[in-house]
mmCIF file of C-alpha atoms in Angstrom:
data_model
loop_
_atom_site.group_PDB
_atom_site.id
_atom_site.type_symbol
_atom_site.label_atom_id
_atom_site.label_comp_id
_atom_site.label_asym_id
_atom_site.label_seq_id
_atom_site.Cartn_x
_atom_site.Cartn_y
_atom_site.Cartn_z
ATOM 1 C CA MET A 1 -11.889 15.669 -29.546
ATOM 2 C CA PRO A 2 -12.964 19.198 -30.404
ATOM 3 C CA GLY A 3 -15.084 19.463 -27.242
ATOM 4 C CA LEU A 4 -11.935 19.652 -25.096
ATOM 5 C CA ALA A 5 -10.729 22.957 -26.547
ATOM 6 C CA PRO A 6 -13.107 25.218 -24.573
ATOM 7 C CA MET A 7 -12.686 23.279 -21.310
ATOM 8 C CA SER A 8 -10.568 24.521 -18.435
ATOM 9 C CA ALA A 9 -8.466 21.745 -16.892
ATOM 10 C CA VAL A 10 -7.722 22.204 -13.203
ATOM 11 C CA ARG A 11 -5.353 19.238 -12.959
ATOM 12 C CA THR A 12 -4.393 16.095 -14.793
ATOM 13 C CA TRP A 13 -2.953 12.784 -13.685
ATOM 14 C CA THR A 14 -1.027 10.171 -15.576
ATOM 15 C CA GLY A 15 1.027 7.190 -14.541
ATOM 16 C CA PHE A 16 0.652 4.104 -12.440
ATOM 17 C CA ARG A 17 -0.732 3.737 -8.948
ATOM 18 C CA ALA A 18 1.132 1.373 -6.663
ATOM 19 C CA ALA A 19 -1.104 -1.670 -6.293
ATOM 20 C CA THR A 20 -0.681 -5.345 -5.570
ATOM 21 C CA PRO A 21 -2.303 -8.217 -7.500
ATOM 22 C CA ASP A 22 -4.653 -8.947 -4.569
ATOM 23 C CA LYS A 23 -5.479 -5.219 -4.136
ATOM 24 C CA LEU A 24 -4.273 -5.127 -0.509
ATOM 25 C CA PRO A 25 -1.371 -2.898 0.560
ATOM 26 C CA LEU A 26 1.982 -4.200 1.753
ATOM 27 C CA ILE A 27 2.429 -3.135 5.380
ATOM 28 C CA GLY A 28 5.219 -4.518 7.531
ATOM 29 C CA PRO A 29 8.723 -5.967 7.405
ATOM 30 C CA TRP A 30 10.155 -7.169 4.108
ATOM 31 C CA PRO A 31 11.056 -10.868 4.421
ATOM 32 C CA GLY A 32 14.569 -10.410 3.016
ATOM 33 C CA ASP A 33 15.467 -7.589 5.431
ATOM 34 C CA LYS A 34 13.644 -7.374 8.768
ATOM 35 C CA SER A 35 14.970 -3.827 9.266
ATOM 36 C CA LEU A 36 13.091 -2.657 6.139
ATOM 37 C CA PHE A 37 9.397 -1.877 6.681
ATOM 38 C CA LEU A 38 7.046 -1.282 3.767
ATOM 39 C CA ALA A 39 3.896 0.811 3.572
ATOM 40 C CA THR A 40 2.982 0.741 -0.106
ATOM 41 C CA GLY A 41 0.451 -0.580 -2.588
ATOM 42 C CA HIS A 42 -2.532 1.359 -1.268
ATOM 43 C CA GLU A 43 -3.490 2.237 -4.842
ATOM 44 C CA GLY A 44 -5.603 5.410 -4.495
ATOM 45 C CA LEU A 45 -6.383 4.989 -0.789
ATOM 46 C CA GLY A 46 -3.074 5.993 0.814
ATOM 47 C CA ILE A 47 -4.406 9.159 2.436
ATOM 48 C CA THR A 48 -7.630 7.660 3.745
ATOM 49 C CA THR A 49 -5.925 4.575 5.156
ATOM 50 C CA SER A 50 -2.827 6.361 6.477
ATOM 51 C CA LEU A 51 -3.865 6.280 10.133
ATOM 52 C CA GLY A 52 -4.531 2.535 10.058
ATOM 53 C CA THR A 53 -1.276 1.938 8.213
ATOM 54 C CA ALA A 54 0.636 4.001 10.769
ATOM 55 C CA ARG A 55 -0.969 2.055 13.631
ATOM 56 C CA ILE A 56 -0.039 -1.280 12.070
ATOM 57 C CA LEU A 57 3.560 -0.156 11.462
ATOM 58 C CA ALA A 58 3.986 1.349 14.928
ATOM 59 C CA ASP A 59 2.696 -1.837 16.569
ATOM 60 C CA GLN A 60 4.960 -4.028 14.449
ATOM 61 C CA ILE A 61 8.051 -1.904 15.058
ATOM 62 C CA THR A 62 7.497 -1.676 18.821
ATOM 63 C CA GLY A 63 6.335 -5.277 19.183
ATOM 64 C CA ALA A 64 2.946 -4.216 20.577
ATOM 65 C CA LYS A 65 -0.143 -6.372 20.138
ATOM 66 C CA THR A 66 -1.983 -5.131 17.079
ATOM 67 C CA GLN A 67 -5.649 -4.192 17.184
ATOM 68 C CA ILE A 68 -5.837 -4.517 13.398
ATOM 69 C CA PRO A 69 -5.148 -7.982 11.941
ATOM 70 C CA VAL A 70 -1.816 -7.698 10.100
ATOM 71 C CA GLU A 71 -1.710 -11.033 8.290
ATOM 72 C CA PRO A 72 -3.607 -9.851 5.178
ATOM 73 C CA TYR A 73 -1.119 -6.984 4.725
ATOM 74 C CA LEU A 74 2.238 -8.630 5.434
ATOM 75 C CA PRO A 75 4.760 -8.185 2.611
ATOM 76 C CA SER A 76 5.784 -11.844 2.970
ATOM 77 C CA ARG A 77 2.707 -12.778 0.924
ATOM 78 C CA ALA A 78 4.016 -10.717 -2.021
ATOM 79 C CA ALA A 79 7.367 -12.466 -1.905
ATOM 80 C CA LYS A 80 5.517 -15.655 -2.870
ATOM 81 C CA GLU A 81 3.614 -14.053 -5.782
ATOM 82 C CA PRO A 82 5.058 -13.541 -9.256
ATOM 83 C CA MET A 83 6.245 -9.971 -9.774
ATOM 84 C CA HIS A 84 5.290 -7.996 -12.861
ATOM 85 C CA ALA A 85 7.240 -5.079 -14.246
#
């Protein structure tokens, strides 16, 4: 790739992004330990969805009624799916 030699790279990225098979993040209590709350699997959208994630977590932790439906994001759905390493 000789064309890369004169280029100036500002930054590079390598590795995996945390994502779930259904492409929805895991937000809420882990089924095996109700004191453990997850907020992961946002893939590349963690920053842009952080306020919604925080609202969901705060409502779940305090027991408040959520304005955002939480069912699609509950980690209990991942406990039923096969895990890949």
